[in-house]
Tab-separated table of C-alpha atoms and ligand atoms in Angstrom:
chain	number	residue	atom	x	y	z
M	604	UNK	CA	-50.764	52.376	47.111
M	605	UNK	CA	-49.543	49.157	45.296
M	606	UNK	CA	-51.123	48.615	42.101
M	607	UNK	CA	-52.281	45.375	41.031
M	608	UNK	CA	-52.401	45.579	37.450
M	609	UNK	CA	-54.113	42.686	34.993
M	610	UNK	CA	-52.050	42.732	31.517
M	611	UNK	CA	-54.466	40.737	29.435
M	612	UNK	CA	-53.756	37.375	27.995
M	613	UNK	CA	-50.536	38.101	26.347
M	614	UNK	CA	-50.710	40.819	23.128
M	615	UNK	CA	-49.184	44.103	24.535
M	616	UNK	CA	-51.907	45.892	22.931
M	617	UNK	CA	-54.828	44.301	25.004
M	618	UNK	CA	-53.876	46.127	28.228
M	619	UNK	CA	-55.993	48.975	29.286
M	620	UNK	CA	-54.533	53.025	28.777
M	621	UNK	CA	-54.527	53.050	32.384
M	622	UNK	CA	-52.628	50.049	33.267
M	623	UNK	CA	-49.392	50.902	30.633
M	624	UNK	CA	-49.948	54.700	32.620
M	625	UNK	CA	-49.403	53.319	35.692
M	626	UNK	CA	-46.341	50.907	34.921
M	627	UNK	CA	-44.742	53.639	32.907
M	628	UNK	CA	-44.978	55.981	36.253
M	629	UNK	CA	-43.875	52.641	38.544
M	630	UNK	CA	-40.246	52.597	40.429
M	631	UNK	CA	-40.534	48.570	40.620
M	632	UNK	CA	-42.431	45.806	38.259
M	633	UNK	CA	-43.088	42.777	39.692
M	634	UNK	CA	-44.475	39.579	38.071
M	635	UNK	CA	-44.249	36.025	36.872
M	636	UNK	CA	-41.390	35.916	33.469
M	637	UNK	CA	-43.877	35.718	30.786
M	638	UNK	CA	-45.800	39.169	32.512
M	639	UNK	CA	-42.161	40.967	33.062
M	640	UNK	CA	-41.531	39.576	29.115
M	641	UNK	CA	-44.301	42.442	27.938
M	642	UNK	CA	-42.211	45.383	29.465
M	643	UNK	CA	-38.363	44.877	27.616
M	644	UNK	CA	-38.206	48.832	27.992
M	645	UNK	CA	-39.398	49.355	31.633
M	646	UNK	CA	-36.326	51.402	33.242
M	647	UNK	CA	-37.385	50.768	36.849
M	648	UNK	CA	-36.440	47.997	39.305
M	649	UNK	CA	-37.410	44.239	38.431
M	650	UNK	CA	-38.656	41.130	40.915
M	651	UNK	CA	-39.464	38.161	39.188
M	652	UNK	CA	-42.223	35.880	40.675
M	653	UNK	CA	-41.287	32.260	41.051
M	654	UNK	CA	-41.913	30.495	44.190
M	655	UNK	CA	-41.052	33.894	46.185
M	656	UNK	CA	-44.333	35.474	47.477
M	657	UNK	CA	-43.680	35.687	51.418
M	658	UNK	CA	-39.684	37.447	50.852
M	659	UNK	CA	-42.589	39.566	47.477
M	660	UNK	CA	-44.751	40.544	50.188
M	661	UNK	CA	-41.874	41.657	53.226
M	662	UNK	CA	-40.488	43.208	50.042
M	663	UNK	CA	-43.128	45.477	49.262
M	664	UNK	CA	-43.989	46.153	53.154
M	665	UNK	CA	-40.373	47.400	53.251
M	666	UNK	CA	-40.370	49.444	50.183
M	667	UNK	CA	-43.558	51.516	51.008
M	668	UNK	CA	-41.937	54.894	49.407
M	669	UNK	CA	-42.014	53.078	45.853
M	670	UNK	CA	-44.324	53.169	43.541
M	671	UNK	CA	-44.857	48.989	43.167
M	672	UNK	CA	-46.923	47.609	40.118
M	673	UNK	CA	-47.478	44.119	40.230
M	674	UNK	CA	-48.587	41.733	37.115
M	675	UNK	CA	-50.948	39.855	36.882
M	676	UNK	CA	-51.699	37.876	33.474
M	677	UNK	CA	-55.688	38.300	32.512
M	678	UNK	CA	-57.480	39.433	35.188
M	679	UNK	CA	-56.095	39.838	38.631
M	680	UNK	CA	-59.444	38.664	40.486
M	681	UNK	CA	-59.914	35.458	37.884
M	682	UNK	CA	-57.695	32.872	39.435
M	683	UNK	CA	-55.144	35.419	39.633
M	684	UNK	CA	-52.311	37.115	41.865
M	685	UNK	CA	-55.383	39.737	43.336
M	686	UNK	CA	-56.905	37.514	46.000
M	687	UNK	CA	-53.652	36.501	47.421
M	688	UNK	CA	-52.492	40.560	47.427
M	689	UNK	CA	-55.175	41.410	49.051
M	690	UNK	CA	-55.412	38.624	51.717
M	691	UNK	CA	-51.575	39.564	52.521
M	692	UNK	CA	-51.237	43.254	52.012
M	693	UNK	CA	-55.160	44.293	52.897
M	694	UNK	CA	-58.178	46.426	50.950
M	695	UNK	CA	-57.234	49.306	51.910
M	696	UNK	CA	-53.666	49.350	50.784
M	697	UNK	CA	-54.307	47.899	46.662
M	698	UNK	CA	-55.815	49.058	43.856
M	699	UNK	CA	-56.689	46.714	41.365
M	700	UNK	CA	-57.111	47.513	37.521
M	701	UNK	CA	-58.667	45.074	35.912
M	702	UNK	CA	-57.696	43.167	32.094
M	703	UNK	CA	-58.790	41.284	29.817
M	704	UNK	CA	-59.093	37.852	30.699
M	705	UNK	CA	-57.609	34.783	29.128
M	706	UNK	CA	-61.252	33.414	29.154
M	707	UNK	CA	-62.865	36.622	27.927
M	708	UNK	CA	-60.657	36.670	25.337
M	709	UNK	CA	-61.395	33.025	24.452
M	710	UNK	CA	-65.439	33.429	24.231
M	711	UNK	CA	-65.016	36.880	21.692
M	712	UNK	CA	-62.759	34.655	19.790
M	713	UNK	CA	-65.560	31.634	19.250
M	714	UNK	CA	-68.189	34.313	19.271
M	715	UNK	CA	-69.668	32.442	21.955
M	716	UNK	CA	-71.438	34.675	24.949
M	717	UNK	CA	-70.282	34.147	28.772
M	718	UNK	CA	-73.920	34.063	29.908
M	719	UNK	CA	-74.350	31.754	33.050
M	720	UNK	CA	-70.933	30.420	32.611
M	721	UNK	CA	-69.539	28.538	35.538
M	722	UNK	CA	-65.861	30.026	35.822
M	723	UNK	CA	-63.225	27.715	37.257
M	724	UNK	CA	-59.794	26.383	37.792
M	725	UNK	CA	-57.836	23.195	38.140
M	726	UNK	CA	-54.546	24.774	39.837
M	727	UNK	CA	-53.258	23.787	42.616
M	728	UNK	CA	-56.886	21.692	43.243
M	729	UNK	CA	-58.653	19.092	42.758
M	730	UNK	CA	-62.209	20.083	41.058
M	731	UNK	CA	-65.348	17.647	41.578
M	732	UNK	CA	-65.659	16.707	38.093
M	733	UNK	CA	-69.174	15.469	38.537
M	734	UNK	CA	-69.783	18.859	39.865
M	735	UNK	CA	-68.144	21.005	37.233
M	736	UNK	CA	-69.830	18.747	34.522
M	737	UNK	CA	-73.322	19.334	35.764
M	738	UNK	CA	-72.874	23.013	34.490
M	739	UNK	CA	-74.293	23.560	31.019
M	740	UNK	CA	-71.011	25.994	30.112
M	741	UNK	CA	-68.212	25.816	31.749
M	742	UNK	CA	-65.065	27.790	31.533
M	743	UNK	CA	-61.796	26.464	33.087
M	744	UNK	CA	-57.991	27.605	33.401
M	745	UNK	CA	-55.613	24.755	33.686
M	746	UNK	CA	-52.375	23.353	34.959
M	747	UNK	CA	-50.462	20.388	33.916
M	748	UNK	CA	-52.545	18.100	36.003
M	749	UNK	CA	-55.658	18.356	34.853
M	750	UNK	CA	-56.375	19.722	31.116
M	751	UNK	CA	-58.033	19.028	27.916
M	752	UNK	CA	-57.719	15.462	27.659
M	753	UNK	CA	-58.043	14.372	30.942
M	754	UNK	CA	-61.220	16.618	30.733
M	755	UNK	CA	-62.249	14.671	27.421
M	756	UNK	CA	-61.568	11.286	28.975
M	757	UNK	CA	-63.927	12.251	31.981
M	758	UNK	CA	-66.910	13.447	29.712
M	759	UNK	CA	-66.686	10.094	27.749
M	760	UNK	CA	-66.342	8.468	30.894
M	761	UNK	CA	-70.131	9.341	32.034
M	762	UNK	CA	-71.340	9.207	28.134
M	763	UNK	CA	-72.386	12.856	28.577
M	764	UNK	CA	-73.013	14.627	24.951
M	765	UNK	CA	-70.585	17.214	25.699
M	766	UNK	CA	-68.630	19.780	22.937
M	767	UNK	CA	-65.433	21.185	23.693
M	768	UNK	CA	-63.213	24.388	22.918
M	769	UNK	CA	-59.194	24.587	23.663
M	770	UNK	CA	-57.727	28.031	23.721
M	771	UNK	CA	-54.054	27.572	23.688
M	772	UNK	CA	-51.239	30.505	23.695
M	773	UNK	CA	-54.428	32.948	23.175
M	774	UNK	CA	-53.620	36.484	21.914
M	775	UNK	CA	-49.573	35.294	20.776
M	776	UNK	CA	-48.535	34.498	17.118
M	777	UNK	CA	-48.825	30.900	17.973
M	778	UNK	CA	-52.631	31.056	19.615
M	779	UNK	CA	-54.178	27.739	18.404
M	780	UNK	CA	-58.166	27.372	19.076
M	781	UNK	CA	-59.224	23.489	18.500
M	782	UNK	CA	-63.332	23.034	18.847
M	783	UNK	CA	-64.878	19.497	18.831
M	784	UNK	CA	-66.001	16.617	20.543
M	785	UNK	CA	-63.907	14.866	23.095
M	786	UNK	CA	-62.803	12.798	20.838
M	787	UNK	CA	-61.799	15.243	18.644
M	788	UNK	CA	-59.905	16.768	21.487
M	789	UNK	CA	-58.168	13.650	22.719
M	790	UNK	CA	-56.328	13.370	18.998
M	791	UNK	CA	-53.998	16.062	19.666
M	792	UNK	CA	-51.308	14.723	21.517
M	793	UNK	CA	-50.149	17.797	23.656
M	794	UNK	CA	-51.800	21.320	24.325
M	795	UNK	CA	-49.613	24.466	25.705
M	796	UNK	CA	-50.633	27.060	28.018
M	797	UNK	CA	-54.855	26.594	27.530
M	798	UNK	CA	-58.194	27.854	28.309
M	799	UNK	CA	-60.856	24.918	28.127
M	800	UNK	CA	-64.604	25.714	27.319
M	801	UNK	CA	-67.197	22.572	27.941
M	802	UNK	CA	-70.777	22.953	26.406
M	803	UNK	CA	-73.556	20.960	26.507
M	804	UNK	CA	-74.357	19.929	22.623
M	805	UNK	CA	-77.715	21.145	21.401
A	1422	LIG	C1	-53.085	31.482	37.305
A	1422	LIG	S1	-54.204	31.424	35.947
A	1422	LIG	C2	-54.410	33.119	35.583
A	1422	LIG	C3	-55.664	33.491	34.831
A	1422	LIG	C4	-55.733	34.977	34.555
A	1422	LIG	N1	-55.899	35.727	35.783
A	1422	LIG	C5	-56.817	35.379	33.565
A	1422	LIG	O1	-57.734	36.105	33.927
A	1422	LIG	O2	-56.674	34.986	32.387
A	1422	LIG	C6	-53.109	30.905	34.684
A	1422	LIG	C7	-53.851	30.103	33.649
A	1422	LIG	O3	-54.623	30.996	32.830
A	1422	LIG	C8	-54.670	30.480	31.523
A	1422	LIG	N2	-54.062	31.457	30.610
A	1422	LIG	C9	-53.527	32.650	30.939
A	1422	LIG	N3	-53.105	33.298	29.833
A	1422	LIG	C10	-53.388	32.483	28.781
A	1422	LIG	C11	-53.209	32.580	27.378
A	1422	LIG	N4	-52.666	33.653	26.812
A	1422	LIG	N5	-53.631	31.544	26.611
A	1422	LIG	C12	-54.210	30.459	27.155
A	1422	LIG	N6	-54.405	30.323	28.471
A	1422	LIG	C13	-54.010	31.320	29.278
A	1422	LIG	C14	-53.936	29.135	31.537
A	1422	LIG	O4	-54.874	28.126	31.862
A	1422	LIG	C15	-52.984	29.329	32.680
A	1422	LIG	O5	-52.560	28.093	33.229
């Protein structure tokens, strides 16, 4: 069985019992550098992620008398590493233990529920903004294409009465949370790694 294991957002501590159980028991971790990062100690074999997934995925077909974990940052099945595991490796041969997302994590820190949020993602695609805008909360993860302020520069586009919420480094010493208008949000002139939340005002 290959275990697909979400680590949380980033603070060691917000992994589940049974996800550091399973690592600690693991022959081989594999994951991006910031995931591998978490586990300094880990004795077994490492394979870093980069752009390697077909020689990851002959890897672990080859190496079927290992015990493989594989990390995946938040949640594995939120715009995560599960979808792709499972397309390639099948059902029946991954578990998947689930963590905290970088989004769940975001909403507990602004106190703000996830009810009837529209979850989303600007890697490697191009959202409909008009689309994604219609949505009364929406939650996105972003790359370097599309992020806060190009996000902010949309919503004054249309003159929609939009707040906003950037989650940036969430969970590490240097987590920064920035909540206003898109104005507000187009003063800051560069956000890191980020969650963005979009709410309609009122
Ligand atoms: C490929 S997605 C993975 C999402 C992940 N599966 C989850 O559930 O959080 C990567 C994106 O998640 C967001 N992200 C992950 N960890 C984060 C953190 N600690 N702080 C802010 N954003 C984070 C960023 O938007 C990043 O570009």
């Amino acid at each position: 069985m290959i275990n697909v294991i979400g680590i949380g957002p980033g603070e060691i501590g917000l992994i589940t019992e049974k996800g550091k159980k399973i690592i600690k028991e693991s022959h081989v971790l594999i994951g991006g550098s910031r995931n591998l990062a978490s586990f300094e100690d880990f004795k077994g074999e490492k394979l870093e992620i980069k752009n390697n997934l077909k020689e990851i995925i002959t890897y672990i077909k080859e190496n079927k008398e290992k015990k493989i974990s594989i990390l995946a940052s938040g949640d594995p099945s939120i715009y995560g590493i599960g979808k792709y595991l499972t397309e390639n490796l099948g059902k029946e041969k991954i578990q998947i233990i689930p963590g905290i997302s970088a989004m769940q994590y975001l909403f507990s820190r602004i106190k703000m529920d996830m009810n009837d949020l529209y979850i989303t993602s600007s890697h490697g695609k191009n959202p409909d903004i008009d689309y994604l805008l219609s949505h009364k909360k929406v939650a996105m993860v972003t790359d370097n294409l599309l992020g806060p302020k190009e996000l902010a520069k949309e919503i004054l586009k249309r003159n929609l009465k939009k707040q906003m919420v950037v989650g940036e480094n969430l969970s590490y010493e240097k987590e920064r949370i920035t909540m206003g208008s898109p104005k507000d949000i187009l003063e800051i002139e560069k956000y890191d790694m980020n969650v963005v939340v979009i709410y309609d005002e009122g």
